[in-house]
Structures are given as C-alpha cells and as structure tokens.
C-alpha cells in the first residue's frame, strides 16, 4: 500500500502483473478529483480509453457524461476508475486472475480518495468489489452499506446503449446518488 499518489502512480507505471499488459497502449489509471466524495468504478478500458489513457471517454463515457450533466454532477468533482487498468482483448470481461492482480491498485486508490459513496457500474464492479454472489439485476438502485462506504450498484453505461429501459433506471440510480450527496453536503 502506498501513502501518496506519486508513489502509487510510479508503482503502476509499466505494470506487468497480469497478461492484459500485452495488449495495452496505455495504462488507464483513473481521472478526477483525488479527494472526491463520490467515486465511480467501471470494468476496464475500451479502445478509446486505451488510446487516450483516460477512463470513460468513448461512447459509454459520453452517455455517462450526459447523465452527469443532466443531474448536475461535474466529472472533475468525482473520481473515476476501473477494475482493470489495461484493456481486455475485444473488450471481454476481465478474468478472475486479471481482476485479482489489479485490485491492489484500486484498493489503494479508494484509500487515498476516501470517498463517502462508490457507484458500482455494472456486474464486474459489483462482484469484484463486494462479492461474487451479488447480482446487478437484483441489486441495482439499492444502497449497500459496507464499512464506512455507501455503495450504489447500477448498470454499466455500455448496457444503456443496448436497452432504453436501462437508461431510465441508470438515471434514477444516479439521481439517488445526487440527492444523497446534496443531503449530506458532499461534492458533486
Ligand atoms: N467501460 C468501462 O468499464 N470503463 C471504461 O473506462 C470505459 C468503458
Ligand atoms: Fe497491471 Fe492491472 Fe494492467 Fe494487469 S491490468 S498489467 S495488473 S495494471
């Protein structure tokens, strides 16, 4: 565990802890406010993210930005990261060993950011952060308290591109986050 962002960023530089290092262009570490109250966790970089080195800058990211804008959440006020920092081939779901190898970085990011709320974007984030037996279909839209952190599981923004009804639910879930943040005077 590293106590500073500088040390953590240095440690991940050129990481070869799992086989995803072979196909990457850039490590996609994370972006946003390093002392955010709200953190968003996705799955892993896609092609656009791999090319630009920043999470959620492709189609799914643009959809998320739209929701942020509509709800009055500023991208620069929250922190955004992924379960794995390198792009899985053909955007497949990260395998167990890959998520496991990368998890220390994310854990360290959470410890340094100290968010009050973590939004889990999709099944991969939910299962890897909380537990394997959880289901995004069953649990999205419901707060889960664990330790000092409140978790809100919701759909992965890429799922919204395929299903309109999920878009409405995604907005509802983020509205719960926004309302909670406002009530508790958290940065949005
Ligand atoms: N999907 C993710 O899970 N993360 C990104 O950064 C982009 C797309
Ligand atoms: Fe290292 Fe994570 Fe990239 Fe695997 S995905 S090589 S653990 S940074």
Coordinates of C-alpha atoms and ligand atoms in Angstrom, one line a residue:
X1 CA 0.0 0.0 0.0
X2 CA 1.3 3.4 -1.0
X3 CA 0.7 6.6 1.1
X4 CA 0.9 9.0 -1.8
X5 CA -0.4 9.3 -5.3
X6 CA 3.1 9.8 -6.6
X7 CA 4.3 6.5 -5.2
X8 CA 1.2 4.7 -6.4
X9 CA 1.4 6.1 -9.9
X10 CA 5.1 5.2 -10.0
X11 CA 4.3 1.7 -8.9
X12 CA 1.8 1.0 -11.6
X13 CA 3.9 2.5 -14.4
X14 CA 4.9 -0.3 -16.7
X15 CA 3.0 -2.9 -14.6
X16 CA 3.2 -6.5 -15.9
X17 CA 1.3 -8.2 -13.1
X18 CA -1.2 -9.8 -15.5
X19 CA -1.5 -10.8 -19.1
X20 CA -3.5 -7.7 -20.0
X21 CA -0.2 -5.8 -20.1
X22 CA 0.5 -7.5 -23.5
X23 CA -2.3 -5.8 -25.5
X24 CA -2.4 -2.3 -24.0
X25 CA -1.4 1.0 -25.5
X26 CA -1.8 3.0 -22.2
X27 CA -2.5 2.1 -18.6
X28 CA -5.8 3.7 -17.7
X29 CA -5.2 4.7 -14.1
X30 CA -8.1 6.9 -13.2
X31 CA -9.3 10.5 -13.5
X32 CA -10.9 13.2 -11.5
X33 CA -10.8 14.8 -8.0
X34 CA -8.3 12.9 -5.9
X35 CA -10.3 13.8 -2.8
X36 CA -13.7 13.3 -4.3
X37 CA -16.7 12.3 -2.1
X38 CA -18.1 10.2 -4.9
X39 CA -16.2 7.6 -6.8
X40 CA -17.3 5.7 -9.9
X41 CA -15.9 2.2 -10.7
X42 CA -16.3 0.6 -14.1
X43 CA -14.9 -2.6 -15.6
X44 CA -11.9 -1.9 -17.8
X45 CA -10.7 0.3 -20.6
X46 CA -12.2 0.0 -24.1
X47 CA -10.5 1.0 -27.4
X48 CA -10.9 4.8 -26.9
X49 CA -9.7 4.6 -23.3
X50 CA -6.7 2.5 -24.2
X51 CA -5.8 5.0 -26.9
X52 CA -6.2 8.1 -24.7
X53 CA -5.3 6.8 -21.3
X54 CA -8.4 8.1 -19.6
X55 CA -11.5 6.1 -18.4
X56 CA -14.9 6.5 -19.9
X57 CA -14.1 8.7 -22.9
X58 CA -15.8 6.5 -25.5
X59 CA -19.4 6.0 -26.3
X60 CA -20.4 4.7 -22.9
X61 CA -18.5 7.5 -21.3
X62 CA -20.3 10.1 -23.3
X63 CA -23.6 8.7 -22.2
X64 CA -22.4 8.8 -18.6
X65 CA -21.3 12.5 -19.1
X66 CA -24.8 13.3 -20.4
X67 CA -26.3 11.8 -17.2
X68 CA -23.8 13.8 -15.1
X69 CA -24.7 17.0 -16.9
X70 CA -28.4 16.4 -16.6
X71 CA -28.1 15.7 -12.9
X72 CA -25.6 18.5 -12.1
X73 CA -22.7 16.2 -11.4
X74 CA -19.3 17.5 -12.6
X75 CA -16.9 15.0 -14.0
X76 CA -14.0 17.0 -12.4
X77 CA -15.6 16.7 -8.9
X78 CA -15.8 12.9 -8.8
X79 CA -13.2 10.3 -9.2
X80 CA -13.5 7.6 -12.0
X81 CA -11.6 4.3 -12.2
X82 CA -11.9 0.8 -13.4
X83 CA -11.4 -2.8 -12.0
X84 CA -8.6 -3.4 -14.5
X85 CA -6.4 -0.7 -15.8
X86 CA -5.4 -2.3 -19.1
X87 CA -7.8 -3.1 -22.0
X88 CA -9.0 -6.7 -22.2
X89 CA -8.8 -8.1 -25.8
X90 CA -12.1 -7.5 -27.7
X91 CA -13.4 -5.7 -24.6
X92 CA -14.2 -9.1 -23.0
X93 CA -14.9 -9.2 -19.2
X94 CA -11.7 -9.2 -17.2
X95 CA -10.8 -12.7 -16.0
X96 CA -10.6 -13.6 -12.3
X97 CA -6.8 -13.6 -12.2
X98 CA -6.6 -10.2 -14.0
X99 CA -9.1 -8.5 -11.7
X100 CA -7.3 -10.0 -8.7
X101 CA -3.9 -8.9 -9.9
X102 CA -5.1 -5.3 -10.5
X103 CA -7.2 -5.0 -7.3
X104 CA -4.5 -3.7 -5.0
X105 CA -4.2 -0.5 -7.2
X106 CA -7.9 0.1 -7.0
X107 CA -8.0 -0.5 -3.2
X108 CA -5.1 1.9 -2.9
X109 CA -7.0 4.5 -4.9
X110 CA -10.0 4.1 -2.7
X111 CA -7.9 4.5 0.4
X112 CA -6.3 7.7 -1.0
X113 CA -9.5 9.3 -2.3
X114 CA -11.6 8.3 0.8
X115 CA -15.0 8.5 -1.0
X116 CA -18.2 8.5 1.0
X117 CA -20.1 7.0 -1.9
X118 CA -19.0 4.5 -4.5
X119 CA -21.1 3.9 -7.6
X120 CA -20.5 0.4 -9.0
X121 CA -21.0 0.5 -12.7
X122 CA -22.2 -3.0 -13.8
X123 CA -21.7 -6.6 -12.7
X124 CA -17.9 -6.7 -12.9
X125 CA -17.5 -3.8 -10.5
X126 CA -20.3 -5.1 -8.1
X127 CA -18.9 -8.7 -8.0
X128 CA -15.2 -7.8 -7.6
X129 CA -15.7 -5.0 -5.1
X130 CA -18.5 -6.5 -2.9
X131 CA -18.9 -10.2 -3.6
X132 CA -19.2 -12.8 -6.3
X133 CA -22.7 -13.9 -5.3
X134 CA -24.2 -10.5 -5.9
X135 CA -26.4 -9.7 -8.9
X136 CA -26.6 -6.3 -10.7
X137 CA -30.1 -7.1 -12.0
X138 CA -31.4 -7.8 -8.4
X139 CA -29.4 -5.2 -6.6
X140 CA -29.1 -2.1 -8.8
X141 CA -30.8 1.0 -7.4
X142 CA -30.4 -0.1 -3.8
X143 CA -27.8 1.3 -1.3
X144 CA -25.4 -1.2 0.2
X145 CA -23.5 -0.1 3.3
X146 CA -20.1 -1.8 3.8
X147 CA -17.6 -0.4 6.2
X148 CA -17.6 3.4 6.0
X149 CA -18.7 3.5 2.4
X150 CA -22.2 3.6 0.8
X151 CA -22.3 1.7 -2.4
X152 CA -24.8 2.2 -5.2
X153 CA -24.8 -0.5 -7.8
X154 CA -26.2 0.4 -11.2
X155 CA -26.0 -0.6 -14.9
X156 CA -22.8 -0.2 -16.7
X157 CA -23.2 2.7 -19.2
X158 CA -22.4 0.4 -22.1
X159 CA -25.6 -1.6 -21.3
X160 CA -27.6 1.5 -21.8
X161 CA -26.6 1.6 -25.4
X162 CA -28.4 -1.6 -26.0
X163 CA -31.5 -1.1 -23.9
X164 CA -33.6 2.1 -23.4
X165 CA -35.3 1.0 -20.2
X166 CA -31.9 0.6 -18.5
X167 CA -31.2 4.2 -19.4
X168 CA -34.1 5.4 -17.3
X169 CA -33.1 3.1 -14.4
X170 CA -29.5 4.4 -14.6
X171 CA -30.7 8.0 -14.4
X172 CA -32.9 7.1 -11.4
X173 CA -30.0 5.4 -9.6
X174 CA -27.7 8.4 -10.2
X175 CA -30.4 10.7 -9.0
X176 CA -30.5 8.8 -5.7
X177 CA -26.7 9.4 -5.5
X178 CA -27.1 13.1 -6.3
X179 CA -29.9 13.5 -3.7
X180 CA -27.9 11.7 -1.0
X181 CA -24.9 13.8 -1.8
X182 CA -26.9 17.0 -1.6
X183 CA -28.5 16.0 1.7
X184 CA -25.0 15.3 3.2
X185 CA -23.3 18.3 1.6
X186 CA -21.0 16.1 -0.5
X187 CA -19.0 17.4 -3.5
X188 CA -20.8 16.8 -6.8
Ligands
LIG1 N1 -16.1 0.8 -19.9 C1 -15.5 0.7 -18.7 O1 -15.9 -0.2 -17.9 N2 -14.6 1.5 -18.4 C2 -14.1 2.5 -19.2 O2 -13.3 3.2 -18.8 C3 -14.7 2.6 -20.5 C4 -15.7 1.7 -20.8
LIG2 FE1 -1.0 -4.5 -14.2 FE2 -3.7 -4.1 -13.9 FE3 -2.6 -3.8 -16.2 FE4 -2.8 -6.2 -15.2 S1 -4.5 -4.8 -15.8 S2 -1.0 -5.4 -16.2 S3 -2.4 -5.8 -13.0 S4 -2.2 -2.5 -14.4

